[in-house]
Coordinates of C-alpha atoms in Angstrom, one line a residue:
X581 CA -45.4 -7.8 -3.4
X582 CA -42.2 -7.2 -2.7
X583 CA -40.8 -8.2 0.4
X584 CA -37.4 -7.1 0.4
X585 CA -37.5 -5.0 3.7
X586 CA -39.2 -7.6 5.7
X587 CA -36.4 -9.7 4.8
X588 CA -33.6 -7.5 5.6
X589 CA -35.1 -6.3 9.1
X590 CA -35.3 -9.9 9.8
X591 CA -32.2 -11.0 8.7
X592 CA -30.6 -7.5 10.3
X593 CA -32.0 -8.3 13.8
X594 CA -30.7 -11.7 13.9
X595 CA -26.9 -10.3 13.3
X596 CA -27.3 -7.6 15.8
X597 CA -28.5 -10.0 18.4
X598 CA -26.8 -12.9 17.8
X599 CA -29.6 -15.2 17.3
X600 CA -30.8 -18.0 15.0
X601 CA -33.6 -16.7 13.0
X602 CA -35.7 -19.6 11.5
X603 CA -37.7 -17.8 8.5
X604 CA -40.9 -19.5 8.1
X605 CA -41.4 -21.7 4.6
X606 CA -42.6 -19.7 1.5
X607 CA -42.1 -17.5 -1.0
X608 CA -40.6 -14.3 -1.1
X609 CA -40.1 -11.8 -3.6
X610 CA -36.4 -9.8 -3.6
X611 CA -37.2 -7.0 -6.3
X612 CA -35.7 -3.9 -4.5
X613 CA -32.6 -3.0 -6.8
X614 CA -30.0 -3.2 -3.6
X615 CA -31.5 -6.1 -2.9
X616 CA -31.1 -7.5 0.7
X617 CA -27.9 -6.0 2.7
X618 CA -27.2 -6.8 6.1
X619 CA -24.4 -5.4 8.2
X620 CA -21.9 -8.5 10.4
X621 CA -22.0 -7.0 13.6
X622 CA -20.6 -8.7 16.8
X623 CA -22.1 -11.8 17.7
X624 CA -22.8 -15.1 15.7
X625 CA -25.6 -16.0 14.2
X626 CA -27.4 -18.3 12.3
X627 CA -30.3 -18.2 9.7
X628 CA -32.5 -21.5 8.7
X629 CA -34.4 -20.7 5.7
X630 CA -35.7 -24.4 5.3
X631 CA -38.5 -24.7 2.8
X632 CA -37.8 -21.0 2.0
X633 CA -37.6 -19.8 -1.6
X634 CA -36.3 -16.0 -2.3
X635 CA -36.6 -15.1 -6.2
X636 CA -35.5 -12.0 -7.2
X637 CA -37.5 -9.6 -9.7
X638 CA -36.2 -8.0 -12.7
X639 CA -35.3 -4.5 -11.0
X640 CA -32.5 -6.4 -8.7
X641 CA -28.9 -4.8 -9.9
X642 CA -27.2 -6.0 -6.8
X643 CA -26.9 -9.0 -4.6
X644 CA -29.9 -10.5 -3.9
X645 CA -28.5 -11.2 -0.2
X646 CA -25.2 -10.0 1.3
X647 CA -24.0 -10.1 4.7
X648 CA -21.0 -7.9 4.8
X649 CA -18.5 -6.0 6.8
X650 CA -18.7 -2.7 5.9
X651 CA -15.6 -0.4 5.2
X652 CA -17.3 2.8 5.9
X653 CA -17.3 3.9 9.5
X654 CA -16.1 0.1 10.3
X655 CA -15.6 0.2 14.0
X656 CA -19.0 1.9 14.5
X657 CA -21.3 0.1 12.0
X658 CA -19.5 -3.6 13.1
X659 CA -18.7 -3.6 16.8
X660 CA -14.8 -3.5 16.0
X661 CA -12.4 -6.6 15.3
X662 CA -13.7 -9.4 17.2
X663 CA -14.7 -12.3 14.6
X664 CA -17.8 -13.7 14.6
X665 CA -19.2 -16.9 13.0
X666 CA -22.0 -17.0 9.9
X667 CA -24.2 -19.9 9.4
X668 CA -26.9 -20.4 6.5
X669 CA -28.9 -23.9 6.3
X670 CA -31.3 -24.6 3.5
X671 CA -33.5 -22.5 1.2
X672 CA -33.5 -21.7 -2.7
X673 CA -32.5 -19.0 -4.2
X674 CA -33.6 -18.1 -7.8
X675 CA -31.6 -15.4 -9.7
X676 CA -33.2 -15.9 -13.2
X677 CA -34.9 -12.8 -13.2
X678 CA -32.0 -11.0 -11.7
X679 CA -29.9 -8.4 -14.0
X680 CA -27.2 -9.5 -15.5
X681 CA -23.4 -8.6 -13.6
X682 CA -21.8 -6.1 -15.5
X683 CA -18.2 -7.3 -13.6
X684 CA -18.2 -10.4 -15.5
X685 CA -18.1 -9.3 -19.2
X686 CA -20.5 -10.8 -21.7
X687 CA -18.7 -12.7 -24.6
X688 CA -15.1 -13.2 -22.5
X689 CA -15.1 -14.1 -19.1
X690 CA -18.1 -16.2 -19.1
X691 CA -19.2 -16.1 -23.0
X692 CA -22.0 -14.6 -24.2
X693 CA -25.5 -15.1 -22.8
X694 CA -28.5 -14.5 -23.9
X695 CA -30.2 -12.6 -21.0
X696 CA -30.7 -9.5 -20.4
X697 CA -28.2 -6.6 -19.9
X698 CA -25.7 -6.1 -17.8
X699 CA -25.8 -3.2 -14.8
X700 CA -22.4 -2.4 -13.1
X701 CA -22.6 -4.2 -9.3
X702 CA -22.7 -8.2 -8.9
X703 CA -26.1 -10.0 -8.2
X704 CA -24.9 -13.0 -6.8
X705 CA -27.3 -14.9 -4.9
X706 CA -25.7 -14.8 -1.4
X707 CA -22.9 -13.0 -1.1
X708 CA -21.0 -12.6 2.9
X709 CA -18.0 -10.5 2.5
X710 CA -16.0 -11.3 5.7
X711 CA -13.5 -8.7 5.4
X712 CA -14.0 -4.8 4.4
X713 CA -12.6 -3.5 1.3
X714 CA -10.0 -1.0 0.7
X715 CA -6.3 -1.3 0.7
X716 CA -5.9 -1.6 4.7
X717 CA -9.0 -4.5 4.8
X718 CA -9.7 -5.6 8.5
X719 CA -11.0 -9.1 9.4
X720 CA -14.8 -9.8 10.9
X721 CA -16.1 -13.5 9.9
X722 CA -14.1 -16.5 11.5
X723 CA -16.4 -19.3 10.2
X724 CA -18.9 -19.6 7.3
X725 CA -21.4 -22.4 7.1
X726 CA -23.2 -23.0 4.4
X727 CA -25.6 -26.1 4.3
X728 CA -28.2 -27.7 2.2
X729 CA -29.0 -24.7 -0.4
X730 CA -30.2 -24.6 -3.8
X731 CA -29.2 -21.6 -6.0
X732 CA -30.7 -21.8 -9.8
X733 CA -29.4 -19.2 -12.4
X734 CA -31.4 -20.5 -15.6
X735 CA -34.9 -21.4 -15.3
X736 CA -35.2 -25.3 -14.4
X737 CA -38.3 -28.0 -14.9
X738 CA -38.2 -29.8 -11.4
X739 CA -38.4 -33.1 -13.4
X740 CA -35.2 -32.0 -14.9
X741 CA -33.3 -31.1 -11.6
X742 CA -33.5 -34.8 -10.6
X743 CA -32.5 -36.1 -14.1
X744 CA -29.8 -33.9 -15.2
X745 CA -27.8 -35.3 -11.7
X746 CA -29.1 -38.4 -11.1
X747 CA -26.5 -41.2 -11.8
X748 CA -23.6 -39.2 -12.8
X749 CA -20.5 -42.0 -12.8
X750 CA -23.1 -43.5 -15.7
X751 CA -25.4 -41.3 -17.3
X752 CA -25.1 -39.7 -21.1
X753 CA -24.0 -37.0 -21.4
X754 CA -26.5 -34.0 -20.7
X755 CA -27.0 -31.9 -23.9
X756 CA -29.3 -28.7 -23.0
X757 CA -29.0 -25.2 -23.4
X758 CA -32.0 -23.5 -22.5
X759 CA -31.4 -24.5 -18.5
X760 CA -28.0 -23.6 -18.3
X761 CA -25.9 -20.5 -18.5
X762 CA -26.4 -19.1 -21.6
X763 CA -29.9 -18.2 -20.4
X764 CA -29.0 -17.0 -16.6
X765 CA -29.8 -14.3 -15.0
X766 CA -27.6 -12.8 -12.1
X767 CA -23.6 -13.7 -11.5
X768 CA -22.5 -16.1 -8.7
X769 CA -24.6 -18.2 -7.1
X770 CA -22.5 -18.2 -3.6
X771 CA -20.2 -15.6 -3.2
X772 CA -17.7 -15.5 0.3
X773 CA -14.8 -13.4 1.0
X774 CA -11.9 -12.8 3.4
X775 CA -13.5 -15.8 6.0
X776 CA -11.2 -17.7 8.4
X777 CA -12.6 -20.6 7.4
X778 CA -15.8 -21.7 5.3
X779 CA -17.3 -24.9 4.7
X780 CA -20.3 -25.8 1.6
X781 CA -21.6 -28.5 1.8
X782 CA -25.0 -30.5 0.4
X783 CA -26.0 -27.8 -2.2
X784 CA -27.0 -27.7 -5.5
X785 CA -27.1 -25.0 -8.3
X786 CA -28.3 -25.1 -11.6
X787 CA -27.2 -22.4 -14.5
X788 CA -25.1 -19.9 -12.7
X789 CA -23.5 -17.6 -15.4
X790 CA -20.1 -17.3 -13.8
X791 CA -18.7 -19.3 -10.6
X792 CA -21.5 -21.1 -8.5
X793 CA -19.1 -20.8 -5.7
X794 CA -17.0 -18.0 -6.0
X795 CA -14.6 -18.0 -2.8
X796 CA -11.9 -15.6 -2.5
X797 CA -9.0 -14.1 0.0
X798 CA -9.5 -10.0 0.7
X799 CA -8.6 -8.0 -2.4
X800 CA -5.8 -6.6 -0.9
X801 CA -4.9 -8.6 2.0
X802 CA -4.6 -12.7 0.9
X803 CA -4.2 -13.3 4.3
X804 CA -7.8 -12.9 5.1
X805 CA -9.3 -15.7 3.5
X806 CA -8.3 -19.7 3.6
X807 CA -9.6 -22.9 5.0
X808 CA -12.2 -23.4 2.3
X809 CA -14.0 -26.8 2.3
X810 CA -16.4 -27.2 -0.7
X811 CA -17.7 -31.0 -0.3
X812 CA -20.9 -32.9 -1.7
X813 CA -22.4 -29.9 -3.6
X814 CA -23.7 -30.7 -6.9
X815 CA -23.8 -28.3 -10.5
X816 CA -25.7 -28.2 -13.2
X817 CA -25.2 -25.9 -16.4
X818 CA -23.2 -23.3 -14.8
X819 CA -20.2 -21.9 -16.0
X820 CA -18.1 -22.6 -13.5
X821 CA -18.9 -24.9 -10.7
X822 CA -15.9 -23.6 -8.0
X823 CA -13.5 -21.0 -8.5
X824 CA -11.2 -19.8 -6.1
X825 CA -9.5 -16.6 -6.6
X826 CA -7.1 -14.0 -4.8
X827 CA -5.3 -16.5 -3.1
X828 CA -7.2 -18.0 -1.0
X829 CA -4.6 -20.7 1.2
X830 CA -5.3 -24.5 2.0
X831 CA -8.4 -25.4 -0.5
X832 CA -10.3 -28.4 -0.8
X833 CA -12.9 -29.5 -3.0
X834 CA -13.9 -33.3 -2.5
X835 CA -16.6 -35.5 -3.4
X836 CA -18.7 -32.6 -5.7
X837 CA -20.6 -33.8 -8.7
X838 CA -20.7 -31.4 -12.3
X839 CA -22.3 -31.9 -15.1
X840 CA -22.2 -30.0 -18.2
X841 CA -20.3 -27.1 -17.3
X842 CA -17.5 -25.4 -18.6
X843 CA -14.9 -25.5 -16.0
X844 CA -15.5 -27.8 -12.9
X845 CA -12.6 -26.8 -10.4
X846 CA -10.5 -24.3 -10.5
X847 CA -7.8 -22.1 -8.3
X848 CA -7.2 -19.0 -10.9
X849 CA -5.0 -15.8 -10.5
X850 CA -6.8 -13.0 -11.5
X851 CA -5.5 -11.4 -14.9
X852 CA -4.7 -7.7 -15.8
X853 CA -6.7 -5.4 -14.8
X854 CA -7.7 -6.5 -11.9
X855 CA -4.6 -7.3 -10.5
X856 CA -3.9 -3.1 -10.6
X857 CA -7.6 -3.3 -8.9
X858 CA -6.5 -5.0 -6.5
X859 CA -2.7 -3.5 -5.5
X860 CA -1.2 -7.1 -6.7
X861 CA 2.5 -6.9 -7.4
X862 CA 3.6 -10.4 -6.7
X863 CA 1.7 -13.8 -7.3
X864 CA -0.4 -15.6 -4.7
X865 CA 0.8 -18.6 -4.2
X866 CA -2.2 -21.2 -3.1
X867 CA -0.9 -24.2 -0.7
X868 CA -1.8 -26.2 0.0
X869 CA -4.9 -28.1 -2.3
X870 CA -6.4 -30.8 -2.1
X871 CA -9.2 -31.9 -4.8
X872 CA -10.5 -35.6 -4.8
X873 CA -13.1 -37.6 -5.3
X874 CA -15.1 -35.4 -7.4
X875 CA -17.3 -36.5 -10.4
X876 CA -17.5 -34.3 -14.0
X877 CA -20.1 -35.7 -16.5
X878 CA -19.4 -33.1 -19.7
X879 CA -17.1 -30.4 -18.5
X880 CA -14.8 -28.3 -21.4
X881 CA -11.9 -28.2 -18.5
X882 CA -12.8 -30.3 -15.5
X883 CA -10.1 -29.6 -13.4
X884 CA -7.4 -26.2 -13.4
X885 CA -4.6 -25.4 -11.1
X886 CA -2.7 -22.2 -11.2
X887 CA 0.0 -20.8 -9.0
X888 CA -0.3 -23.3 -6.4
X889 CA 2.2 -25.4 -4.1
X890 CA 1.3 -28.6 -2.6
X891 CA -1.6 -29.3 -4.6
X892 CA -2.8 -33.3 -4.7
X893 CA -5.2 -34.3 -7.6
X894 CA -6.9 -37.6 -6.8
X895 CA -9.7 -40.0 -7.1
X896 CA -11.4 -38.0 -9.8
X897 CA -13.3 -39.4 -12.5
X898 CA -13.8 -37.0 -15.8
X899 CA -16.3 -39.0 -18.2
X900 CA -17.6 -37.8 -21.5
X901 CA -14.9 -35.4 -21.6
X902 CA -15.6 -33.4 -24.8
X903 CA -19.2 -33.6 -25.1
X904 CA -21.3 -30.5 -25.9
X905 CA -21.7 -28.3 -23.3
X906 CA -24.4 -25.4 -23.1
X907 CA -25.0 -27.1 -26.3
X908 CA -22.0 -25.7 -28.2
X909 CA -20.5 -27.9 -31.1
X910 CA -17.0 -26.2 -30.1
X911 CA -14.9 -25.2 -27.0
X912 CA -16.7 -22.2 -24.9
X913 CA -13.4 -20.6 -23.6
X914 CA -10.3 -22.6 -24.3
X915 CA -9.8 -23.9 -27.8
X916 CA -10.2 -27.9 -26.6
X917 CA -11.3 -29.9 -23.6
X918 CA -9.2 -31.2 -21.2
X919 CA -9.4 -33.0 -17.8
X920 CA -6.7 -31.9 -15.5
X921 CA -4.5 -28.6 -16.2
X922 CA -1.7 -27.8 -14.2
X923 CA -0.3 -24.2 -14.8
X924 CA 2.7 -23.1 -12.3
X925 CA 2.3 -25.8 -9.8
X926 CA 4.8 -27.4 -8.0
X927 CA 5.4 -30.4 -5.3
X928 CA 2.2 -31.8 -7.0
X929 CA 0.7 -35.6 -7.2
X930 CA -2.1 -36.8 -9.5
X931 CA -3.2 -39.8 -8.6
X932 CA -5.8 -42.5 -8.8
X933 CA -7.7 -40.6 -11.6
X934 CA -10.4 -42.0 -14.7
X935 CA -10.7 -39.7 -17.8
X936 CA -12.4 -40.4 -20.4
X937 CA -12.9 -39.2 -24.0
X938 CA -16.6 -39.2 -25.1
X939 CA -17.2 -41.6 -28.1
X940 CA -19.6 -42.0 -31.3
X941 CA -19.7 -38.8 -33.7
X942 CA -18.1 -36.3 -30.7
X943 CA -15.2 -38.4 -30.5
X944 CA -14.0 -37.2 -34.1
X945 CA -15.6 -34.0 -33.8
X946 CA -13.5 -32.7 -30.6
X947 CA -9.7 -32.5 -29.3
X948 CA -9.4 -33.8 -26.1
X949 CA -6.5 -33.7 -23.5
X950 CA -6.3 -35.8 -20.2
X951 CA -3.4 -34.0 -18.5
X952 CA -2.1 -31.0 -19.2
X953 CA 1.6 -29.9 -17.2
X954 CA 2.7 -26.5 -18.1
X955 CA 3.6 -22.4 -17.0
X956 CA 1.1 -20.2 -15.9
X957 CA 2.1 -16.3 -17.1
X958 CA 2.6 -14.7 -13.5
X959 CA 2.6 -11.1 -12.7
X960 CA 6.1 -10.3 -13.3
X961 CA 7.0 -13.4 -15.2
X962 CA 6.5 -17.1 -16.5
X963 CA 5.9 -18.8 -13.3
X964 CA 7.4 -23.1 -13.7
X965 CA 5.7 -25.8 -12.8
X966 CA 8.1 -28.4 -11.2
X967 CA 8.0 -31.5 -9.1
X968 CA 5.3 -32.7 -10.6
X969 CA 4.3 -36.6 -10.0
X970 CA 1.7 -38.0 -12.6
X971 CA 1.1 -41.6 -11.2
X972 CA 0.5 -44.8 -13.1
X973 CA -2.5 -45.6 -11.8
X974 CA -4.4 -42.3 -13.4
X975 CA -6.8 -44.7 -16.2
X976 CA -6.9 -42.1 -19.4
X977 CA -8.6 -43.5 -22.4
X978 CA -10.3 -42.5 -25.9
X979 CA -8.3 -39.3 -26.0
X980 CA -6.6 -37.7 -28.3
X981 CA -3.8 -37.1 -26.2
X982 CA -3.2 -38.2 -22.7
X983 CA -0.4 -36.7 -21.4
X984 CA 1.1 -32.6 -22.4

């Protein structure tokens, strides 16, 4: 049964209204290939999806739910410009079964998976677009809240979604394939856009092929799009565990928890072509960013930092920093692990940070890095990175190198 319209009426009626729309606990089934789209109209709203579970079937080639503020007929179809405010509390999301993205290229991006094959739109599990598209966009989300949801990528035991995160500042490494990436289905697990604000916090996500929070500033306005909080979320076997792209102004990411993934954190300028996509002709310049207190049990990059000003690194602690991940004997994407890069940063401070090589037969067979201080290759040229203050209290050992 597929109960994809239910679902959208529901979810439609609540943003048209204004209301909070508690969705009663069970199972549904998302196999309709647009999945569920709901248009931000003009009031706030909320949706509590407690002891919900939505899995998406095998014809899904689209996100599997997106609020969004349509471009077409915009003033019609949303009520105009006044901003409204999202909230989602609870609920899994599984995206196993979901098509693979066809945005995020197989073998480069996000490496190669074994799942499926990729259609052209994003599946990302929820998706809310708070700013239309196009070269003109126009703002309609103030606030995003998003608390207390579970999005799994890979298919997961539940015994092994306690013991993959349990104990993280001691545990072993985890080394798995089969529940992680490179057997996901769909793209991003959270997905939000050209907000005033958002705030994540208290979720979990397990094997998302590319970022399990993808956050973002409007295409073509960066503007739209800053004042993201992503706090006390946990990731397992995804790609990337937070990526923030398009720059997105004054980031934080604090007291998270990743475990074999490839890259933990990350603030990334979007390469070529996608730059031309997206009418770039200067660099986005982040500021400022604050990521602290977060926790990486077998991450290939734990921590990266491009084009940013003001950006303070602290509290962190990197362990069993070149360890298998996804099970791969080498790097997945960059050609050694390392725990903190800095690419075209300035007015920086990393402080008060533990990284740690992994030991016994890894040790030999990996080249690790704990800080990495260098250019990042901006849109019309090398971009510096200057003013950078790498404390004494940062504890690096059983490295190959601790300092570039």
């Amino acid at each position: 049964m597929d109960d994809t319209a239910a679902i959208t009426t529901s979810l439609q009626q609540a943003a048209n209204k204004g209301d909070t729309l508690t969705i009663p606990a069970g199972t549904y089934n998302i196999d309709d290939p647009g999945g569920v789209s709901v248009i931000i109209k003009n009031a706030d709203f909320a949706i509590i999806a407690t002891g919900v579970v939505f899995v998406a079937g095998s014809n899904v080639n689209s996100d599997i739910i997106d609020f969004d503020a349509t471009t077409s007929s915009f003033s019609a179809a949303c009520g105009g410009d006044a901003l409204v405010n999202v909230s989602w509390t609870g609920g899994e999301i599984d995206i196993s079964r979901a098509h693979l993205s066809g945005t995020v290229p197989q073998g480069t991006s996000v490496g190669a998976t074994t799942t499926g094959n990729p259609v052209a739109s994003t599946t990302d599990g929820l998706s809310i677009r708070g700013a239309t598209g196009g070269t003109s966009p126009r703002a309609k989300v103030d606030a995003v809240t998003i608390d207390g949801l579970t999005v799994v990528g890979a298919p997961i035991s539940s015994a092994n979604r306690t013991t993959y995160l349990t104990d993280p500042n001691n545990a072993a490494a985890v080394d798995s394939t089969t529940d992680t990436w490179r057997n996901a289905g769909g793209d991003s697990g959270v997905f939000v856009m050209g907000a005033q604000s958002a705030l994540i916090e208290n979720s979990v996500f397990f094997g998302i092929r590319d970022a399990s929070i993808y956050m973002s500033a409007a295409p073509y306005n960066a503007s739209f799009g800053a004042n993201y909080v992503m706090r006390n979320n946990q990731f397992y076997g995804g790609f990337d565990g937070i990526s923030s792209k398009r720059g997105a102004q004054n980031i934080t990411m604090e007291g998270n928890v990743f475990v074999n993934v490839v890259r933990g954190v990350s603030l990334e300028s979007l390469a070529q072509p996608l730059r031309d996509t997206n009418g770039q002709t200067s660099e986005r310049i982040v500021q400022p960013v604050l990521i602290r207190d977060n926790v990486f049990n077998g991450a290939q990059r734990a921590v990266q930092v491009e084009s940013a000003n003001m950006v303070t690194v602290s509290g962190n602690l990197i362990r069993n920093l070149g360890a298998r991940v996804a099970g791969q004997n080498g790097p997945v994407r960059y050609n050694r692990y390392e725990g903190i890069v800095l690419e075209g940063v300035t007015n920086a401070s990393v402080a008060g940070n533990q990284i740690a090589g992994i030991g016994g037969a890894r040790q030999n067979a990996s080249n690790t890095v704990g800080i990495t201080v260098g250019p990042h290759q901006g849109i019309v040229g090398p971009i510096m990175s200057s003013n950078v203050d790498i404390a004494a209290d940062n504890i690096l050992t059983n490295l190959d190198s601790n300092i570039e």
